[in-house]
Short mmCIF file of C-alpha atoms in Angstrom, two decimals:
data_model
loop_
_atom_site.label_atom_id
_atom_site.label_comp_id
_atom_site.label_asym_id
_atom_site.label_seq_id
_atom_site.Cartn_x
_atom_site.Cartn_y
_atom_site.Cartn_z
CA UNK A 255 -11.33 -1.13 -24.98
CA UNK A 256 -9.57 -2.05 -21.63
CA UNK A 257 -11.26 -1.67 -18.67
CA UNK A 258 -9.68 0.62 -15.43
CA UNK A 259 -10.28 -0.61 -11.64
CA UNK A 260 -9.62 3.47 -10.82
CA UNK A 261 -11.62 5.68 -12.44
CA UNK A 262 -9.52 7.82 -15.36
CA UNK A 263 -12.12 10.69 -15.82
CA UNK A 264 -10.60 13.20 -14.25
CA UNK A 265 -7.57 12.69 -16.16
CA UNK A 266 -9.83 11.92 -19.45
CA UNK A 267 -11.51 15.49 -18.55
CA UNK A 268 -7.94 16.98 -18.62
CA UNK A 269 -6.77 15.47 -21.76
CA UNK A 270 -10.01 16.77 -23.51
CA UNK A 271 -9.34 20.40 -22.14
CA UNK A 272 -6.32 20.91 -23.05
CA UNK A 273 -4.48 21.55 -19.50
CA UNK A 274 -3.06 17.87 -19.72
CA UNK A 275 -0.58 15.88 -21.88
CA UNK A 276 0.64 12.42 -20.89
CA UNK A 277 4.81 12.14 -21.69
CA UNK A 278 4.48 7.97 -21.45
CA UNK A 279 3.05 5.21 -20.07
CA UNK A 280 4.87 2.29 -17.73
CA UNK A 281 2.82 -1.15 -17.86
CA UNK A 282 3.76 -3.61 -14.64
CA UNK A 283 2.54 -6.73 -13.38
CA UNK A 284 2.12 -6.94 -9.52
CA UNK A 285 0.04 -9.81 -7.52
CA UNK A 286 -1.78 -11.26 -10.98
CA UNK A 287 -2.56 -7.80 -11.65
CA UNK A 288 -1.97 -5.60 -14.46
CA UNK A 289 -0.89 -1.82 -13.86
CA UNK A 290 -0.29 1.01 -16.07
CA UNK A 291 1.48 4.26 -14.41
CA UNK A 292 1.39 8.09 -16.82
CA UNK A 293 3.74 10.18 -16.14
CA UNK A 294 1.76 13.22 -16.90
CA UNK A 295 2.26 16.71 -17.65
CA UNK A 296 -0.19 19.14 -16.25
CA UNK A 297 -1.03 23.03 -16.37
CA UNK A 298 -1.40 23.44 -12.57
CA UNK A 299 -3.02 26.72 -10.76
CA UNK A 300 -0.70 27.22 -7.73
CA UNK A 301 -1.61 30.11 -5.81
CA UNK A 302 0.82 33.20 -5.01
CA UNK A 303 0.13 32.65 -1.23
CA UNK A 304 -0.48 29.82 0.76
CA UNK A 305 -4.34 29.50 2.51
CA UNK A 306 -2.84 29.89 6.02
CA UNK A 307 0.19 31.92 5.23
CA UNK A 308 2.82 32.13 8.59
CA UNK A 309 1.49 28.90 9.60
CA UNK A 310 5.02 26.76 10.24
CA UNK A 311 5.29 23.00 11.17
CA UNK A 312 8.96 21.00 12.19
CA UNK A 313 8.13 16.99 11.86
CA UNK A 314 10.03 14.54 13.20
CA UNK A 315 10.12 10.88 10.80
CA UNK A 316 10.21 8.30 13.47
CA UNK A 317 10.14 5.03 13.77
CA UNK A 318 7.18 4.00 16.61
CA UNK A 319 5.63 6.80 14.91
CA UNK A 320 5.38 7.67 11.08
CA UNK A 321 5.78 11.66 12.62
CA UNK A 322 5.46 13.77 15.27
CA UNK A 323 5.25 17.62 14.48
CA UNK A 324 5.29 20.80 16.45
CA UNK A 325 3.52 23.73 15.13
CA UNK A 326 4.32 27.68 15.85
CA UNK A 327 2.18 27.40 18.51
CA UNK A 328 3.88 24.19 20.69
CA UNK A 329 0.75 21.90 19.61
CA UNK A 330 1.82 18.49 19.19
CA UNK A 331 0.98 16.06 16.83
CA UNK A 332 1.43 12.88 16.61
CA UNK A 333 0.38 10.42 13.83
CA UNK A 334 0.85 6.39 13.94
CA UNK A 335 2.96 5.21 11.10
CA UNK A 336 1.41 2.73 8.57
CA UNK A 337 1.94 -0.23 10.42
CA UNK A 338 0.63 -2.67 7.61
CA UNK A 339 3.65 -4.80 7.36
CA UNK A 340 4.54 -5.32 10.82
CA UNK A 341 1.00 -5.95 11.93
CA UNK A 342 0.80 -8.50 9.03
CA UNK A 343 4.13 -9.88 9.03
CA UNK A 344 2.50 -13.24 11.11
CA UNK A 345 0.31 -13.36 8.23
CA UNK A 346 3.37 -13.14 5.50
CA UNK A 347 5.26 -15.71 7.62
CA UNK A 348 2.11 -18.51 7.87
CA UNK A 349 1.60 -17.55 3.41
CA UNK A 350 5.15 -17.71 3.08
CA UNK A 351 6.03 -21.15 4.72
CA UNK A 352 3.08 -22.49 3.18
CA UNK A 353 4.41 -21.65 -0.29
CA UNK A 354 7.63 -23.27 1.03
CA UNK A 355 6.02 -26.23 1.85
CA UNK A 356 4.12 -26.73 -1.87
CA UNK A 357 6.38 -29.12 -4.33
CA UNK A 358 8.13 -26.80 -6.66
CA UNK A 359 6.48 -26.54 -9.85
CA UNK A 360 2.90 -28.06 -9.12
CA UNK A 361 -0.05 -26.42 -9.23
CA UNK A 362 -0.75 -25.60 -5.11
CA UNK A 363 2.81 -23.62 -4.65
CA UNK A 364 1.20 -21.44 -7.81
CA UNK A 365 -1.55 -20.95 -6.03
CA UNK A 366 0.30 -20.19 -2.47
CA UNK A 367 2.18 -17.78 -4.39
CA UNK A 368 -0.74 -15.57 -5.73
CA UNK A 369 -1.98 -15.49 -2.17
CA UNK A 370 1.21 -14.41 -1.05
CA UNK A 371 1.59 -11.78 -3.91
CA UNK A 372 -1.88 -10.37 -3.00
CA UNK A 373 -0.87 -9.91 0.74
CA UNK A 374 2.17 -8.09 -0.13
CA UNK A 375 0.15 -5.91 -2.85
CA UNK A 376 -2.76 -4.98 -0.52
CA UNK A 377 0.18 -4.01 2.58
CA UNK A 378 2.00 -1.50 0.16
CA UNK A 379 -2.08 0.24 -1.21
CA UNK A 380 -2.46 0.58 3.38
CA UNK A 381 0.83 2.37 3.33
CA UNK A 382 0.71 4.32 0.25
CA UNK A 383 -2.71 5.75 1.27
CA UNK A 384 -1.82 6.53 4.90
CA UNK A 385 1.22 8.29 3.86
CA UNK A 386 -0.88 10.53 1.53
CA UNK A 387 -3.26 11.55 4.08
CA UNK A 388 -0.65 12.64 6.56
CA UNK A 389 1.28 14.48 4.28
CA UNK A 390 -1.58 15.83 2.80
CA UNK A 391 -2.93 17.34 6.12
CA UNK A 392 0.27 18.49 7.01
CA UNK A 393 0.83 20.43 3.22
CA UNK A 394 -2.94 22.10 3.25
CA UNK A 395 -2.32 23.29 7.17
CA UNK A 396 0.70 24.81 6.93
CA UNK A 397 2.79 27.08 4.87
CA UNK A 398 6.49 26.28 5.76
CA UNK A 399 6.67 22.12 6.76
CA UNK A 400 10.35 21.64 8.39
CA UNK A 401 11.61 18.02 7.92
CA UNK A 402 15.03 16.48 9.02
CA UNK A 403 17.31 15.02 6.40
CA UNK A 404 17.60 11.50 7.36
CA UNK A 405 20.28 9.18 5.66
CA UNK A 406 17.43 6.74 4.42
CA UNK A 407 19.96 4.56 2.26
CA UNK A 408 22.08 4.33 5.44
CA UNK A 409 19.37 3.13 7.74
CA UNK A 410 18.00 0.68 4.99
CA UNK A 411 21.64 -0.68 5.26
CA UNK A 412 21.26 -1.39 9.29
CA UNK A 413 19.21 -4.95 9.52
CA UNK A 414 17.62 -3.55 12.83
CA UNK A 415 16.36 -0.16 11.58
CA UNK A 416 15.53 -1.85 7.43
CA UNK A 417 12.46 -3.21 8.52
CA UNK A 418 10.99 0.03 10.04
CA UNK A 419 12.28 2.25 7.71
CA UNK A 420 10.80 0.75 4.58
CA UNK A 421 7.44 -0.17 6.31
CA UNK A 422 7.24 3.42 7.23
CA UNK A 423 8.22 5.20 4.02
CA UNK A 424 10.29 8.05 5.16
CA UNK A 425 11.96 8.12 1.30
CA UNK A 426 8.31 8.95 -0.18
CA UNK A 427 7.20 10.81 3.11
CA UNK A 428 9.30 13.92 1.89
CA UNK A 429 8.90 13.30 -2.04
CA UNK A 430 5.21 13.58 -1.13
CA UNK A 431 6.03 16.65 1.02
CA UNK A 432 7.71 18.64 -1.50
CA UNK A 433 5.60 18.70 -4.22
CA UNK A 434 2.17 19.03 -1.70
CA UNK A 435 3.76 22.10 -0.22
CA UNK A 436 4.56 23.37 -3.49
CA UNK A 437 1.01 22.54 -5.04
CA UNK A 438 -0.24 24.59 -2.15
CA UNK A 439 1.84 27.66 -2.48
CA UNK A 440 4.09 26.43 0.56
CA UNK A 441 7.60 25.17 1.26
CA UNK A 442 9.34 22.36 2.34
CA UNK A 443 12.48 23.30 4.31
CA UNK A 444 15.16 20.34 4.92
CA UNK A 445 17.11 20.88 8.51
CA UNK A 446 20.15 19.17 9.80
CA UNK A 447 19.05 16.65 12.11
CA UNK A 448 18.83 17.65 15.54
CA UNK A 449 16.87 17.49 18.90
CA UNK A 450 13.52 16.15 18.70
CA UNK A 451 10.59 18.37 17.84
CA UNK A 452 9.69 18.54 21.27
CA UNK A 453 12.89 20.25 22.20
CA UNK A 454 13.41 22.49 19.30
CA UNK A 455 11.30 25.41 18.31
CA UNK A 456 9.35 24.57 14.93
CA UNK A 457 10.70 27.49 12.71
CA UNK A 458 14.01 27.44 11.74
CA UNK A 459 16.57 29.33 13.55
CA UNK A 460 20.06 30.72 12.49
CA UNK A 461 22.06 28.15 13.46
CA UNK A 462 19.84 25.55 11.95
CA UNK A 463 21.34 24.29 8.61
CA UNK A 464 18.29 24.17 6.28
CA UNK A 465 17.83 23.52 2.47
CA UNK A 466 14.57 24.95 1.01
CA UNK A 467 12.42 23.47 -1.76
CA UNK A 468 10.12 25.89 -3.28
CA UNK A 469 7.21 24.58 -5.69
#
Protein backbone atom coordinates (compact mmCIF):
# COMPACT_ATOMS: atom_id res chain seq x y z
CA UNK A 1 0.00 0.00 0.00
CA UNK A 2 1.58 3.49 -0.71
CA UNK A 3 0.51 6.22 1.07
CA UNK A 4 -0.90 9.77 -0.84
CA UNK A 5 -0.04 13.37 0.75
CA UNK A 6 -3.45 14.52 -1.44
CA UNK A 7 -6.30 12.78 -0.82
CA UNK A 8 -7.34 10.30 -4.02
CA UNK A 9 -11.04 9.67 -2.96
CA UNK A 10 -12.67 11.58 -5.16
CA UNK A 11 -10.92 10.05 -7.93
CA UNK A 12 -11.18 6.45 -6.06
CA UNK A 13 -15.12 7.34 -5.93
CA UNK A 14 -14.95 7.82 -9.76
CA UNK A 15 -13.08 4.78 -10.62
CA UNK A 16 -15.64 2.71 -8.52
CA UNK A 17 -18.64 4.37 -10.45
CA UNK A 18 -17.81 3.88 -13.50
CA UNK A 19 -17.61 7.67 -14.91
CA UNK A 20 -13.67 7.42 -14.66
CA UNK A 21 -10.82 5.49 -16.35
CA UNK A 22 -7.17 6.41 -15.85
CA UNK A 23 -5.14 6.15 -19.57
CA UNK A 24 -1.50 6.09 -17.48
CA UNK A 25 0.39 7.11 -14.85
CA UNK A 26 3.79 9.49 -14.91
CA UNK A 27 6.03 8.89 -11.64
CA UNK A 28 8.66 12.05 -10.99
CA UNK A 29 10.96 12.95 -8.39
CA UNK A 30 10.97 16.70 -7.37
CA UNK A 31 12.67 18.24 -4.02
CA UNK A 32 13.22 14.49 -2.27
CA UNK A 33 9.75 13.94 -3.12
CA UNK A 34 8.02 11.36 -4.99
CA UNK A 35 5.06 12.32 -7.46
CA UNK A 36 2.75 10.38 -9.51
CA UNK A 37 0.57 12.45 -12.23
CA UNK A 38 -2.93 10.28 -14.11
CA UNK A 39 -3.82 11.38 -17.00
CA UNK A 40 -7.42 10.56 -16.61
CA UNK A 41 -10.36 10.09 -18.65
CA UNK A 42 -13.60 11.31 -17.27
CA UNK A 43 -17.48 11.31 -18.18
CA UNK A 44 -18.01 15.05 -17.47
CA UNK A 45 -21.67 16.83 -17.15
CA UNK A 46 -21.14 20.16 -19.00
CA UNK A 47 -24.14 22.12 -19.13
CA UNK A 48 -25.90 23.41 -22.50
CA UNK A 49 -25.71 27.03 -21.10
CA UNK A 50 -23.41 28.75 -19.08
CA UNK A 51 -24.76 29.95 -15.24
CA UNK A 52 -24.49 33.65 -16.24
CA UNK A 53 -25.02 33.38 -19.93
CA UNK A 54 -24.10 37.06 -21.89
CA UNK A 55 -21.75 37.69 -19.19
CA UNK A 56 -18.30 38.66 -21.36
CA UNK A 57 -14.80 39.38 -19.88
CA UNK A 58 -11.42 40.76 -22.17
CA UNK A 59 -8.15 40.07 -19.80
CA UNK A 60 -5.12 41.51 -20.26
CA UNK A 61 -1.77 38.92 -19.14
CA UNK A 62 0.60 41.42 -17.75
CA UNK A 63 3.53 41.51 -16.27
CA UNK A 64 3.20 43.88 -12.78
CA UNK A 65 0.01 42.16 -12.81
CA UNK A 66 -0.88 38.39 -13.51
CA UNK A 67 -4.32 40.20 -15.32
CA UNK A 68 -6.37 42.91 -15.56
CA UNK A 69 -9.95 42.33 -17.10
CA UNK A 70 -12.81 44.48 -18.20
CA UNK A 71 -16.21 43.12 -18.04
CA UNK A 72 -19.44 44.17 -20.31
CA UNK A 73 -20.10 46.51 -17.90
CA UNK A 74 -16.48 48.70 -17.75
CA UNK A 75 -15.74 47.09 -14.14
CA UNK A 76 -12.20 46.61 -13.72
CA UNK A 77 -10.36 44.01 -12.28
CA UNK A 78 -7.29 43.66 -11.38
CA UNK A 79 -5.51 40.63 -9.80
CA UNK A 80 -1.66 40.55 -8.50
CA UNK A 81 0.31 37.95 -10.30
CA UNK A 82 1.90 35.09 -8.23
CA UNK A 83 4.80 36.81 -7.19
CA UNK A 84 6.45 33.72 -5.39
CA UNK A 85 9.67 33.73 -7.23
CA UNK A 86 10.51 37.25 -7.31
CA UNK A 87 9.58 37.84 -3.72
CA UNK A 88 11.80 34.80 -2.88
CA UNK A 89 14.46 35.14 -5.28
CA UNK A 90 16.80 36.79 -2.11
CA UNK A 91 15.98 33.65 -0.51
CA UNK A 92 17.09 31.36 -3.74
CA UNK A 93 20.22 33.55 -4.04
CA UNK A 94 21.41 33.21 0.00
CA UNK A 95 20.33 28.79 -0.59
CA UNK A 96 21.99 28.91 -3.74
CA UNK A 97 25.47 30.44 -2.84
CA UNK A 98 25.43 28.46 0.14
CA UNK A 99 25.24 25.25 -1.90
CA UNK A 100 28.08 26.88 -3.91
CA UNK A 101 30.07 27.30 -1.10
CA UNK A 102 29.72 23.35 0.28
CA UNK A 103 32.84 21.06 -1.09
CA UNK A 104 31.49 19.12 -3.97
CA UNK A 105 30.56 15.77 -3.06
CA UNK A 106 30.40 15.93 0.89
CA UNK A 107 27.67 15.54 2.82
CA UNK A 108 26.62 19.57 3.70
CA UNK A 109 26.35 20.61 -0.26
CA UNK A 110 23.69 17.40 -0.19
CA UNK A 111 22.08 18.84 2.32
CA UNK A 112 22.17 22.64 0.85
CA UNK A 113 20.80 21.13 -2.13
CA UNK A 114 17.55 19.57 -0.64
CA UNK A 115 16.95 22.93 0.96
CA UNK A 116 17.33 24.52 -2.20
CA UNK A 117 15.11 21.90 -4.06
CA UNK A 118 12.36 22.43 -1.41
CA UNK A 119 12.37 26.29 -1.98
CA UNK A 120 12.02 25.93 -5.59
CA UNK A 121 9.19 23.11 -5.09
CA UNK A 122 7.11 25.09 -2.55
CA UNK A 123 7.48 28.60 -5.14
CA UNK A 124 5.99 26.59 -8.18
CA UNK A 125 2.68 24.81 -5.45
CA UNK A 126 2.20 29.33 -4.60
CA UNK A 127 1.98 29.81 -8.31
CA UNK A 128 0.17 26.86 -9.46
CA UNK A 129 -2.58 27.51 -6.86
CA UNK A 130 -2.91 31.27 -7.47
CA UNK A 131 -3.21 30.74 -11.07
CA UNK A 132 -6.13 28.30 -10.48
CA UNK A 133 -8.07 30.57 -8.42
CA UNK A 134 -7.94 33.43 -10.86
CA UNK A 135 -8.78 31.53 -13.69
CA UNK A 136 -11.22 29.78 -11.90
CA UNK A 137 -13.17 32.98 -10.86
CA UNK A 138 -12.85 34.35 -14.08
CA UNK A 139 -14.36 30.79 -15.94
CA UNK A 140 -17.47 30.42 -13.26
CA UNK A 141 -18.29 34.46 -13.77
CA UNK A 142 -18.38 34.70 -17.14
CA UNK A 143 -19.54 33.07 -20.27
CA UNK A 144 -17.24 34.38 -23.12
CA UNK A 145 -13.40 35.15 -21.38
CA UNK A 146 -11.41 37.22 -24.23
CA UNK A 147 -7.59 36.70 -23.91
CA UNK A 148 -4.74 38.14 -26.16
CA UNK A 149 -2.45 35.75 -27.96
CA UNK A 150 0.86 36.52 -26.60
CA UNK A 151 4.11 35.05 -28.26
CA UNK A 152 5.09 33.31 -24.86
CA UNK A 153 8.15 31.37 -26.51
CA UNK A 154 9.26 34.78 -27.86
CA UNK A 155 9.19 36.63 -24.60
CA UNK A 156 10.83 33.58 -22.73
CA UNK A 157 13.60 34.24 -25.38
CA UNK A 158 14.08 38.14 -24.16
CA UNK A 159 16.43 37.88 -20.79
CA UNK A 160 14.48 41.04 -19.49
CA UNK A 161 10.88 39.84 -19.97
CA UNK A 162 12.05 35.52 -19.10
CA UNK A 163 11.98 36.12 -15.62
CA UNK A 164 8.42 37.63 -15.46
CA UNK A 165 6.97 35.62 -17.88
CA UNK A 166 7.70 32.25 -16.37
CA UNK A 167 7.09 33.47 -12.73
CA UNK A 168 3.76 34.56 -13.93
CA UNK A 169 2.57 31.62 -16.02
CA UNK A 170 0.87 33.19 -18.91
CA UNK A 171 1.53 29.60 -20.99
CA UNK A 172 -0.78 27.70 -18.28
CA UNK A 173 -2.94 30.92 -17.61
CA UNK A 174 -4.86 30.18 -20.97
CA UNK A 175 -4.46 26.19 -20.91
CA UNK A 176 -6.29 26.64 -17.59
CA UNK A 177 -8.72 29.05 -19.32
CA UNK A 178 -9.80 26.90 -22.02
CA UNK A 179 -10.76 23.94 -20.55
CA UNK A 180 -12.52 26.00 -17.26
CA UNK A 181 -14.62 27.86 -19.76
CA UNK A 182 -15.42 24.80 -21.48
CA UNK A 183 -16.18 22.76 -18.18
CA UNK A 184 -18.57 25.58 -17.51
CA UNK A 185 -20.46 25.71 -20.71
CA UNK A 186 -18.39 28.93 -21.77
CA UNK A 187 -15.77 30.01 -24.28
CA UNK A 188 -12.48 31.13 -24.50
CA UNK A 189 -11.99 33.55 -27.43
CA UNK A 190 -8.17 34.32 -28.49
CA UNK A 191 -7.84 38.17 -29.95
CA UNK A 192 -4.99 39.73 -31.77
CA UNK A 193 -3.19 41.73 -29.39
CA UNK A 194 -4.19 45.15 -29.12
CA UNK A 195 -4.89 48.21 -26.81
CA UNK A 196 -5.09 47.50 -23.28
CA UNK A 197 -8.35 46.40 -21.71
CA UNK A 198 -8.89 49.69 -20.50
CA UNK A 199 -9.07 51.12 -23.95
CA UNK A 200 -10.88 48.46 -25.77
CA UNK A 201 -14.42 47.38 -25.25
CA UNK A 202 -14.48 43.73 -23.63
CA UNK A 203 -16.55 41.88 -26.40
CA UNK A 204 -15.10 41.36 -29.48
CA UNK A 205 -15.72 43.59 -32.31
CA UNK A 206 -15.49 43.07 -36.17
CA UNK A 207 -12.31 44.14 -36.74
CA UNK A 208 -10.90 42.20 -33.87
CA UNK A 209 -9.12 39.02 -35.16
CA UNK A 210 -10.31 36.31 -32.71
CA UNK A 211 -9.90 32.44 -32.57
CA UNK A 212 -12.59 30.65 -30.47
CA UNK A 213 -12.17 27.54 -28.32
CA UNK A 214 -15.33 25.89 -27.49
CA UNK A 215 -15.39 23.05 -24.68
Amino acid sequence: MIATHESTRKLARRLENGTARILSATVSRTAQRWHVSFTVEVDRAVPERHARPGKVVGVDLGVKTLLTAVDDHGGVIEIEGPKALRAGLRKLQRLGKAHARKQRGSAKRTKAARRLARHHARVADLRADALHKATTHLAAGYETVVVEDLNVTGMVANRRLARAVADQGFGTVRRMLEYKTGWRGGRLVVAEPGPPPRKRPATPTADTHIRSHHG
